[in-house]
CSV table of C-alpha atoms in Angstrom, one decimal:
chain,number,residue,atom,x,y,z
D,1,MET,CA,167.3,92.9,66.0
D,2,ASN,CA,166.2,96.5,65.7
D,3,GLU,CA,166.4,96.3,61.9
D,4,LEU,CA,164.2,93.2,62.0
D,5,LEU,CA,161.7,94.7,64.2
D,6,ALA,CA,161.5,97.8,61.9
D,7,ALA,CA,161.0,95.3,59.0
D,8,VAL,CA,158.0,93.8,60.7
D,9,ASP,CA,156.6,97.3,61.2
D,10,ARG,CA,157.0,98.0,57.5
D,11,VAL,CA,155.1,94.9,56.3
D,12,LEU,CA,152.3,95.1,58.9
D,13,PRO,CA,150.0,97.2,56.8
D,14,SER,CA,150.1,94.9,53.9
D,15,VAL,CA,149.7,91.9,56.2
D,16,ARG,CA,146.7,93.5,57.8
D,17,ALA,CA,145.1,94.2,54.5
D,18,ASP,CA,145.7,90.6,53.4
D,19,LEU,CA,144.3,89.3,56.6
D,20,GLU,CA,141.1,91.3,56.1
D,21,ARG,CA,140.8,89.9,52.6
D,22,LEU,CA,141.1,86.4,54.0
D,23,VAL,CA,138.7,87.0,56.8
D,24,ALA,CA,136.2,88.2,54.2
D,25,ILE,CA,136.1,84.7,52.7
D,26,PRO,CA,133.4,82.6,54.5
D,27,SER,CA,135.4,79.3,54.7
D,28,ILE,CA,133.1,77.4,57.0
D,29,SER,CA,134.5,73.9,56.6
D,30,SER,CA,131.4,72.2,58.3
D,31,ASP,CA,128.9,73.6,55.8
D,32,PRO,CA,128.9,71.9,52.3
D,33,ALA,CA,127.4,75.1,50.8
D,34,HIS,CA,130.8,76.8,51.7
D,35,ALA,CA,133.0,74.2,50.0
D,36,ASP,CA,133.9,76.7,47.2
D,37,ASP,CA,134.8,79.3,49.9
D,38,VAL,CA,137.2,76.8,51.6
D,39,GLU,CA,138.9,76.2,48.2
D,40,ALA,CA,139.1,79.9,47.8
D,41,SER,CA,140.7,80.6,51.1
D,42,ALA,CA,143.3,77.8,50.4
D,43,ALA,CA,144.1,79.4,47.1
D,44,PHE,CA,144.4,82.8,48.8
D,45,VAL,CA,146.9,81.4,51.3
D,46,ALA,CA,148.9,79.6,48.6
D,47,ASP,CA,149.1,82.7,46.5
D,48,ARG,CA,150.4,84.9,49.3
D,49,LEU,CA,153.1,82.2,49.9
D,50,ARG,CA,154.0,82.0,46.2
D,51,GLU,CA,154.4,85.8,46.0
D,52,LEU,CA,157.2,85.4,48.5
D,53,GLY,CA,159.0,82.8,46.4
D,54,GLY,CA,158.0,79.7,48.3
D,55,GLN,CA,157.6,76.3,46.9
D,56,VAL,CA,153.9,75.8,47.3
D,57,GLU,CA,151.3,73.0,46.9
D,58,ILE,CA,147.7,72.6,47.8
D,59,VAL,CA,146.9,69.1,49.1
D,60,SER,CA,143.5,67.4,49.6
D,61,GLU,CA,143.5,63.9,50.6
D,62,GLY,CA,139.7,63.2,50.6
D,63,GLY,CA,138.9,66.3,52.7
D,64,ARG,CA,139.2,70.0,52.6
D,65,PRO,CA,142.3,71.6,51.1
D,66,ALA,CA,145.5,72.3,53.0
D,67,VAL,CA,148.5,74.4,51.9
D,68,ILE,CA,152.1,73.4,52.2
D,69,GLY,CA,154.8,75.9,51.4
D,70,ARG,CA,158.6,75.6,51.9
D,71,PHE,CA,161.2,78.4,52.1
D,72,ASP,CA,164.8,77.2,52.2
D,73,GLY,CA,167.2,78.8,54.5
D,74,PRO,CA,170.9,78.6,54.6
D,75,GLU,CA,172.4,75.1,54.6
D,76,GLY,CA,172.8,73.5,58.0
D,77,THR,CA,170.2,75.8,59.7
D,78,PRO,CA,167.3,74.3,61.8
D,79,THR,CA,163.9,73.7,60.2
D,80,VAL,CA,160.8,75.3,61.5
D,81,THR,CA,157.3,74.3,60.6
D,82,LEU,CA,154.6,77.0,61.0
D,83,TYR,CA,151.0,75.9,61.4
D,84,ALA,CA,147.7,77.6,61.2
D,85,HIS,CA,144.3,76.8,59.8
D,86,HIS,CA,142.3,78.8,57.2
D,87,ASP,CA,138.8,77.2,57.9
D,88,VAL,CA,136.4,78.8,60.4
D,89,GLN,CA,133.3,78.0,62.5
D,90,PRO,CA,129.8,78.8,61.5
D,91,VAL,CA,128.6,82.2,62.5
D,92,GLY,CA,125.2,81.4,64.2
D,93,ASP,CA,122.7,84.1,63.9
D,94,PRO,CA,124.3,87.0,61.8
D,95,ALA,CA,121.9,89.4,63.5
D,96,GLN,CA,123.7,88.8,66.8
D,97,TRP,CA,126.9,90.2,65.4
D,98,THR,CA,127.6,94.0,65.9
D,99,SER,CA,129.1,94.1,62.3
D,100,GLY,CA,129.0,91.5,59.5
D,101,PRO,CA,130.9,88.2,60.4
D,102,PHE,CA,132.6,88.3,57.2
D,103,THR,CA,133.0,92.1,57.0
D,104,PRO,CA,136.3,92.8,58.7
D,105,THR,CA,135.7,95.9,61.0
D,106,GLU,CA,138.0,97.7,63.3
D,107,ARG,CA,136.5,98.9,66.5
D,108,GLY,CA,138.8,100.4,69.1
D,109,ASP,CA,141.9,98.4,69.2
D,110,ARG,CA,140.3,95.2,67.8
D,111,LEU,CA,139.7,93.7,64.4
D,112,PHE,CA,136.3,91.9,64.3
D,113,GLY,CA,135.3,89.1,62.0
D,114,ARG,CA,134.9,85.2,61.9
D,115,GLY,CA,138.4,83.8,61.8
D,116,ALA,CA,140.2,87.1,62.6
D,117,ALA,CA,141.6,85.4,65.7
D,118,ASP,CA,140.9,81.6,65.1
D,119,ASP,CA,142.9,81.1,63.1
D,120,LYS,CA,143.4,83.4,60.1
D,121,GLY,CA,145.3,85.7,62.4
D,122,GLY,CA,147.7,82.9,63.0
D,123,PHE,CA,148.4,82.7,59.3
D,124,GLY,CA,148.9,86.5,59.4
D,125,VAL,CA,151.6,86.1,62.0
D,126,HIS,CA,153.5,83.5,59.8
D,127,LEU,CA,153.0,85.8,56.7
D,128,ALA,CA,154.4,88.9,58.6
D,129,ALA,CA,157.5,87.0,59.6
D,130,LEU,CA,158.2,85.7,56.1
D,131,ARG,CA,157.6,89.2,54.6
D,132,ALA,CA,159.9,90.8,57.2
D,133,PHE,CA,162.6,88.5,55.8
D,134,ASP,CA,161.4,89.2,52.2
D,135,GLY,CA,160.8,85.5,51.7
D,136,LYS,CA,164.3,84.6,52.6
D,137,PRO,CA,164.2,83.4,56.2
D,138,PRO,CA,167.4,82.8,58.2
D,139,VAL,CA,166.3,79.2,58.9
D,140,ASN,CA,164.4,76.6,56.7
D,141,VAL,CA,160.7,77.2,57.1
D,142,VAL,CA,157.8,75.1,56.1
D,143,VAL,CA,154.3,76.6,56.4
D,144,PHE,CA,151.4,74.2,56.8
D,145,VAL,CA,147.9,75.7,56.8
D,146,GLU,CA,145.1,73.3,57.2
D,147,GLY,CA,141.5,73.5,55.9
D,148,GLU,CA,139.4,71.4,58.2
D,149,GLU,CA,140.7,72.0,61.8
D,150,GLU,CA,137.2,73.2,62.9
D,151,ILE,CA,135.7,69.8,62.1
D,152,GLY,CA,138.3,67.7,63.8
D,153,SER,CA,140.8,67.3,61.0
D,154,PRO,CA,139.4,64.0,59.6
D,155,SER,CA,141.7,63.8,56.7
D,156,LEU,CA,144.8,64.8,58.5
D,157,PRO,CA,146.0,61.3,59.0
D,158,ALA,CA,146.0,60.8,55.2
D,159,ILE,CA,147.8,64.0,54.7
D,160,PHE,CA,150.4,63.1,57.3
D,161,GLU,CA,150.8,59.7,55.7
D,162,ARG,CA,151.4,61.1,52.1
D,163,HIS,CA,153.0,64.5,53.0
D,164,GLY,CA,154.3,64.1,56.4
D,165,ASP,CA,157.8,64.0,55.4
D,166,LYS,CA,157.6,67.5,54.0
D,167,LEU,CA,156.7,68.8,57.4
D,168,ALA,CA,159.7,67.2,59.2
D,169,CYS,CA,161.3,69.9,61.4
D,170,ASP,CA,163.1,70.7,64.6
D,171,VAL,CA,160.5,73.1,65.9
D,172,PHE,CA,156.7,72.9,65.2
D,173,VAL,CA,155.0,76.2,65.8
D,174,ILE,CA,151.2,76.0,66.3
D,175,ALA,CA,149.8,79.5,66.1
D,176,ASP,CA,146.3,78.3,67.2
D,177,SER,CA,146.3,78.4,71.0
D,178,GLY,CA,145.5,81.2,73.5
D,179,ASN,CA,147.3,83.8,75.4
D,180,TRP,CA,147.1,84.2,79.2
D,181,ALA,CA,145.6,87.8,78.9
D,182,GLN,CA,145.5,90.6,76.5
D,183,GLY,CA,149.2,91.9,76.5
D,184,GLU,CA,150.4,88.7,78.2
D,185,PRO,CA,151.7,85.9,76.0
D,186,ALA,CA,151.6,82.2,76.7
D,187,PHE,CA,152.9,78.9,75.6
D,188,THR,CA,150.4,76.0,75.9
D,189,THR,CA,151.8,72.9,77.4
D,190,THR,CA,148.7,70.7,77.7
D,191,LEU,CA,145.6,70.4,75.5
D,192,ARG,CA,142.5,68.5,76.3
D,193,GLY,CA,141.4,66.0,73.7
D,194,MET,CA,137.9,65.8,72.1
D,195,ALA,CA,135.3,63.3,71.3
D,196,GLU,CA,131.8,63.5,69.8
D,197,LEU,CA,128.8,61.2,70.6
D,198,TYR,CA,125.4,61.0,69.0
D,199,VAL,CA,122.4,59.8,71.2
D,200,GLU,CA,119.0,59.1,69.5
D,201,VAL,CA,116.0,58.2,71.6
D,202,SER,CA,112.7,56.5,70.4
D,203,THR,CA,109.6,55.7,72.4
D,204,LEU,CA,106.8,55.7,69.8
D,205,ASP,CA,106.3,54.9,66.1
D,206,HIS,CA,104.3,58.1,65.8
D,207,GLY,CA,103.5,61.3,67.7
D,208,LEU,CA,100.5,61.2,70.1
D,209,HIS,CA,98.1,63.7,71.5
D,210,SER,CA,99.7,65.1,74.7
D,211,GLY,CA,96.3,65.4,76.4
D,212,GLN,CA,95.0,62.0,75.5
D,213,PHE,CA,98.2,60.0,76.4
D,214,GLY,CA,100.3,62.4,78.5
D,215,GLY,CA,101.0,61.1,82.0
D,216,LEU,CA,101.0,57.5,80.8
D,217,VAL,CA,103.2,57.2,77.7
D,218,PRO,CA,106.7,58.5,77.9
D,219,ASP,CA,107.8,61.0,75.2
D,220,ALA,CA,111.3,60.8,73.7
D,221,LEU,CA,112.4,64.2,74.8
D,222,LEU,CA,111.5,63.3,78.4
D,223,VAL,CA,113.8,60.3,78.2
D,224,LEU,CA,116.6,62.1,76.5
D,225,THR,CA,116.7,65.0,79.0
D,226,ARG,CA,116.7,62.6,81.8
D,227,MET,CA,119.7,60.6,80.3
D,228,LEU,CA,121.6,63.8,79.7
D,229,ALA,CA,121.0,65.1,83.1
D,230,SER,CA,122.6,61.9,84.5
D,231,LEU,CA,126.0,62.8,83.0
D,232,HIS,CA,126.6,65.4,85.8
D,233,ASP,CA,126.5,65.4,89.6
D,234,THR,CA,124.5,68.0,91.5
D,235,ASP,CA,127.5,70.2,91.7
D,236,GLY,CA,128.1,70.0,87.9
D,237,SER,CA,131.0,67.5,88.0
D,238,VAL,CA,131.1,64.9,85.2
D,239,ALA,CA,129.5,61.8,86.7
D,240,VAL,CA,130.8,59.3,84.2
D,241,GLN,CA,133.2,57.0,86.0
D,242,GLY,CA,136.7,56.0,84.6
D,243,LEU,CA,137.5,59.2,82.7
D,244,VAL,CA,141.0,60.5,83.5
D,245,ARG,CA,141.2,63.5,85.9
D,246,ALA,CA,144.3,65.3,87.0
D,247,GLU,CA,145.4,68.3,89.0
D,248,GLY,CA,146.1,71.5,87.0
D,249,PRO,CA,149.2,73.5,87.4
D,250,ALA,CA,149.7,75.9,90.4
D,251,LEU,CA,148.4,78.8,88.5
D,252,ASP,CA,145.9,81.2,90.0
D,253,TYR,CA,142.9,82.3,87.8
D,254,PRO,CA,141.0,84.8,89.8
D,255,GLU,CA,137.2,84.2,90.0
D,256,ASP,CA,136.3,87.8,89.1
D,257,ARG,CA,138.4,87.8,86.0
D,258,LEU,CA,136.9,84.4,85.0
D,259,ARG,CA,133.4,85.6,85.4
D,260,ALA,CA,134.1,88.7,83.3
D,261,GLU,CA,135.8,86.8,80.6
D,262,ALA,CA,133.1,84.2,80.5
D,263,GLY,CA,130.4,86.8,80.5
D,264,MET,CA,128.4,85.0,83.3
D,265,LEU,CA,125.2,86.6,84.4
D,266,ASP,CA,124.8,87.7,88.0
D,267,GLY,CA,124.1,84.9,90.4
D,268,VAL,CA,125.2,82.1,88.0
D,269,GLU,CA,127.6,79.7,89.8
D,270,PHE,CA,130.6,77.8,88.5
D,271,ILE,CA,130.3,74.1,88.2
D,272,GLY,CA,132.6,71.2,89.1
D,273,THR,CA,135.2,70.9,91.9
D,274,GLY,CA,139.0,71.5,92.1
D,275,SER,CA,140.9,74.5,91.0
D,276,ALA,CA,139.6,76.6,88.1
D,277,VAL,CA,142.5,75.6,85.9
D,278,SER,CA,142.1,71.9,86.6
D,279,ARG,CA,138.4,72.1,85.7
D,280,MET,CA,139.2,73.8,82.4
D,281,TRP,CA,142.5,72.1,81.4
D,282,THR,CA,143.0,68.7,83.1
D,283,GLN,CA,139.5,67.4,84.0
D,284,PRO,CA,136.9,66.0,81.6
D,285,ALA,CA,134.0,68.1,80.5
D,286,ILE,CA,130.7,67.0,78.7
D,287,THR,CA,128.5,69.5,76.9
D,288,VAL,CA,125.3,69.1,75.0
D,289,ILE,CA,126.0,71.1,71.8
D,290,GLY,CA,122.9,70.3,69.9
D,291,ILE,CA,119.4,68.8,70.1
D,292,ASP,CA,117.2,67.7,67.3
D,293,THR,CA,113.5,68.3,68.3
D,294,VAL,CA,110.6,70.5,67.4
D,295,PRO,CA,111.3,74.2,67.7
D,296,VAL,CA,109.3,76.1,70.1
D,297,ALA,CA,107.7,78.2,67.3
D,298,LYS,CA,106.5,75.1,65.7
D,299,ALA,CA,105.6,73.0,68.7
D,300,SER,CA,102.2,71.3,69.0
D,301,ASN,CA,100.5,69.4,71.9
D,302,THR,CA,102.3,66.2,70.9
D,303,LEU,CA,104.2,63.5,72.6
D,304,LEU,CA,107.4,63.4,70.5
D,305,PRO,CA,108.3,59.9,69.2
D,306,SER,CA,112.0,60.5,68.9
D,307,ALA,CA,114.7,63.1,69.7
D,308,ARG,CA,118.4,63.3,69.2
D,309,ALA,CA,121.5,65.0,70.8
D,310,LYS,CA,125.1,65.6,70.0
D,311,LEU,CA,127.6,65.6,72.9
D,312,SER,CA,131.0,67.2,72.9
D,313,ILE,CA,133.3,65.4,75.3
D,314,ARG,CA,136.6,67.1,76.4
D,315,ILE,CA,139.1,64.6,77.7
D,316,ALA,CA,142.1,65.2,80.0
D,317,PRO,CA,145.6,64.6,78.9
D,318,GLY,CA,146.4,60.9,79.2
D,319,ASP,CA,142.9,59.8,78.1
D,320,LYS,CA,141.9,58.6,74.6
D,321,PRO,CA,138.9,59.7,72.5
D,322,GLU,CA,137.7,56.0,71.8
D,323,ARG,CA,138.0,55.1,75.5
D,324,ALA,CA,136.0,58.2,76.6
D,325,GLN,CA,133.3,57.6,73.9
D,326,ALA,CA,132.9,54.0,75.3
D,327,LEU,CA,132.7,55.1,78.8
D,328,VAL,CA,130.1,57.9,78.2
D,329,ALA,CA,128.0,55.5,76.0
D,330,GLU,CA,128.2,52.9,78.8
D,331,HIS,CA,127.0,55.5,81.4
D,332,LEU,CA,124.2,56.6,79.2
D,333,ARG,CA,122.9,53.0,78.6
D,334,ALA,CA,122.9,52.4,82.2
D,335,ASN,CA,120.6,55.3,82.7
D,336,ILE,CA,117.9,54.7,80.1
D,337,PRO,CA,114.4,55.2,81.7
D,338,PHE,CA,111.2,53.5,80.9
D,339,GLY,CA,112.6,50.9,78.5
D,340,ALA,CA,113.1,53.5,75.7
D,341,HIS,CA,114.9,52.5,72.5
D,342,VAL,CA,118.4,54.3,72.4
D,343,GLU,CA,121.0,54.3,69.7
D,344,ILE,CA,124.4,55.7,70.5
D,345,ALA,CA,127.1,56.4,67.9
D,346,PRO,CA,130.5,57.9,68.0
D,347,GLY,CA,131.5,60.9,66.0
D,348,GLU,CA,134.9,62.5,65.4
D,349,GLY,CA,137.7,62.4,68.0
D,350,GLY,CA,141.1,64.0,68.7
D,351,ALA,CA,143.8,63.1,71.0
D,352,ALA,CA,144.9,65.3,74.0
D,353,ALA,CA,148.5,66.5,74.0
D,354,GLU,CA,151.3,67.4,76.4
D,355,MET,CA,154.1,69.7,75.1
D,356,VAL,CA,157.2,69.8,77.3
D,357,LEU,CA,159.2,72.9,76.8
D,358,GLU,CA,162.8,71.8,77.3
D,359,GLY,CA,166.1,72.4,75.5
D,360,ARG,CA,167.8,75.2,73.7
D,361,TYR,CA,165.0,75.8,71.2
D,362,ALA,CA,162.6,76.2,74.0
D,363,GLU,CA,165.0,78.7,75.7
D,364,ILE,CA,165.4,80.7,72.5
D,365,ALA,CA,161.5,80.8,72.2
D,366,GLN,CA,161.2,82.1,75.7
D,367,GLU,CA,163.9,84.8,74.9
D,368,ALA,CA,162.3,85.9,71.6
D,369,PHE,CA,158.8,86.2,73.0
D,370,THR,CA,159.9,88.0,76.2
D,371,GLU,CA,161.7,90.6,74.1
D,372,ALA,CA,158.8,91.1,71.7
D,373,TRP,CA,156.1,91.3,74.3
D,374,GLY,CA,158.1,93.0,77.1
D,375,ILE,CA,157.0,90.2,79.5
D,376,ALA,CA,157.9,86.5,79.8
D,377,PRO,CA,155.3,84.1,78.4
D,378,VAL,CA,153.2,82.0,80.8
D,379,GLU,CA,153.1,78.2,80.6
D,380,MET,CA,149.4,77.3,80.7
D,381,GLY,CA,146.9,74.7,79.6
D,382,MET,CA,144.0,74.9,77.2
D,383,GLY,CA,140.6,73.3,77.6
D,384,GLY,CA,140.2,73.2,73.8
D,385,SER,CA,141.6,70.7,71.5
D,386,ILE,CA,144.1,70.7,68.6
D,387,PRO,CA,144.1,67.1,67.3
D,388,LEU,CA,147.1,68.0,65.2
D,389,ALA,CA,149.4,68.4,68.1
D,390,GLY,CA,149.4,64.9,69.4
D,391,MET,CA,149.3,63.5,65.8
D,392,PHE,CA,152.5,65.5,64.9
D,393,GLN,CA,154.3,64.3,68.0
D,394,LYS,CA,153.8,60.7,66.8
D,395,LEU,CA,154.8,61.7,63.4
D,396,HIS,CA,158.0,63.6,64.4
D,397,PRO,CA,158.7,62.8,68.0
D,398,GLY,CA,162.0,64.6,68.1
D,399,ALA,CA,160.6,68.1,67.2
D,400,LEU,CA,159.8,70.7,69.9
D,401,VAL,CA,156.1,71.5,69.7
D,402,LEU,CA,155.5,75.3,70.5
D,403,ALA,CA,151.9,76.3,70.8
D,404,SER,CA,151.6,80.1,70.6
D,405,ALA,CA,148.6,82.4,70.0
D,406,VAL,CA,147.1,85.7,68.8
D,407,VAL,CA,144.0,84.9,70.8
D,408,ASP,CA,143.3,86.5,74.1
D,409,PRO,CA,140.3,85.9,76.5
D,410,ASP,CA,138.2,88.5,74.9
D,411,SER,CA,138.6,87.1,71.4
D,412,ARG,CA,135.3,85.2,71.6
D,413,MET,CA,136.5,82.3,69.5
D,414,HIS,CA,133.7,80.3,68.1
D,415,SER,CA,131.2,82.9,69.3
D,416,THR,CA,129.5,86.1,68.0
D,417,ASP,CA,131.7,89.2,67.5
D,418,GLU,CA,135.1,87.2,67.3
D,419,SER,CA,138.0,89.6,67.3
D,420,LEU,CA,141.7,90.1,67.3
D,421,HIS,CA,143.5,92.5,69.4
D,422,LEU,CA,145.7,94.5,67.0
D,423,GLY,CA,148.4,95.3,69.5
D,424,ASP,CA,148.8,91.7,70.5
D,425,PHE,CA,148.9,90.8,66.8
D,426,GLU,CA,151.9,93.0,66.2
D,427,LYS,CA,153.7,91.6,69.2
D,428,ALA,CA,153.0,88.1,68.0
D,429,CYS,CA,154.4,88.9,64.5
D,430,LYS,CA,157.5,90.3,66.1
D,431,ALA,CA,157.9,87.5,68.5
D,432,GLU,CA,157.8,84.9,65.6
D,433,ALA,CA,160.4,86.9,63.4
D,434,LEU,CA,162.7,87.2,66.4
D,435,PHE,CA,162.4,83.5,67.1
D,436,LEU,CA,163.4,82.6,63.6
D,437,GLN,CA,166.4,84.9,63.7
D,438,ARG,CA,167.6,83.8,67.1
D,439,LEU,CA,167.4,80.1,65.9
D,440,ALA,CA,169.7,81.0,63.1
D,441,ASP,CA,172.0,82.7,65.6
D,442,GLY,CA,172.1,79.7,67.7
């Protein structure tokens, strides 16, 4: 094992260099203007796997490209499928970043750049493990790197239907979750699902002078904001009836740590009821993530005839996206004021998931990660969604699903100044290499 850890140390500089090259590709899957960049990032991933001698193909079943690579181990050894995604979130206002979002920059002990943590760093872990074995792992390894995770994996069902047999395995490693803290690894055992909903309100066939008609004629934004406000009780709990709610694990998440990690301003209060972890991991959440209306800089004294909002609904394990969309839509329709015209349409959805860590493979994972990190991994939930997890469980129900991470609470996934802690990245690379070797050793 010491020789293996030394091998990881030797390959880390080249992996770091390739990770930076990958981060520099603006592979924003939600933006059609970056379609060529998503293609380029898939090609980059595929080339790195081919250099190691893998059997590699790029698949695209009506969506963004995914990469599948295979490395055959000795006959009779287990098969491990290693997952990551090469697409990234939009960057928002680039001026809010300390350094360019697609200019990988090291500051202190962190590497900054969009995708450095979520989830190009996850591919970097897989690349490091394979390079440590010089492309000849001690078990069978399949690498699956998706290209549209950040938009809900819409073509994943088609990929699974046509290529799912290539991903069959004994252990499915998802390097796209979160660690408990910087320096403290975790395995995620529950994931909330997700569902989108679009709400459009109309009250007029054209805009009106706000002085002439204000106080008599309802404007669309007034209606929309009142409908959206109805989604939460006064304490911030989700007010929609029928959504699944459950108690979270008996895991203490100190309030001062939560406030610091979230960057909450002085005096701002938490919302909801129940333990912190249940509110984040096993209760539903509804967030207004976008509103189409007139920007303040272009506003005039006009009653707006229409307005539109997009809702992000996080659902607890045990609930279903379609059910949640229907319940939230029903609630909104019951809270339409002033007889306004409202259209509600569902968007993308992804199932919640529960991953039970049982059996010998789970024990080996615990041992390998404890050795690499110097501390046993925490079993935790995640409020975010990985639709692939539940879908894979249905496709290959006999496989252990192991959700690991390079992300820590300071990584700022989906936000400005996203970053990867380089010390944690090294430990994650060593943990995965040790895990593959220990699987071979039994």
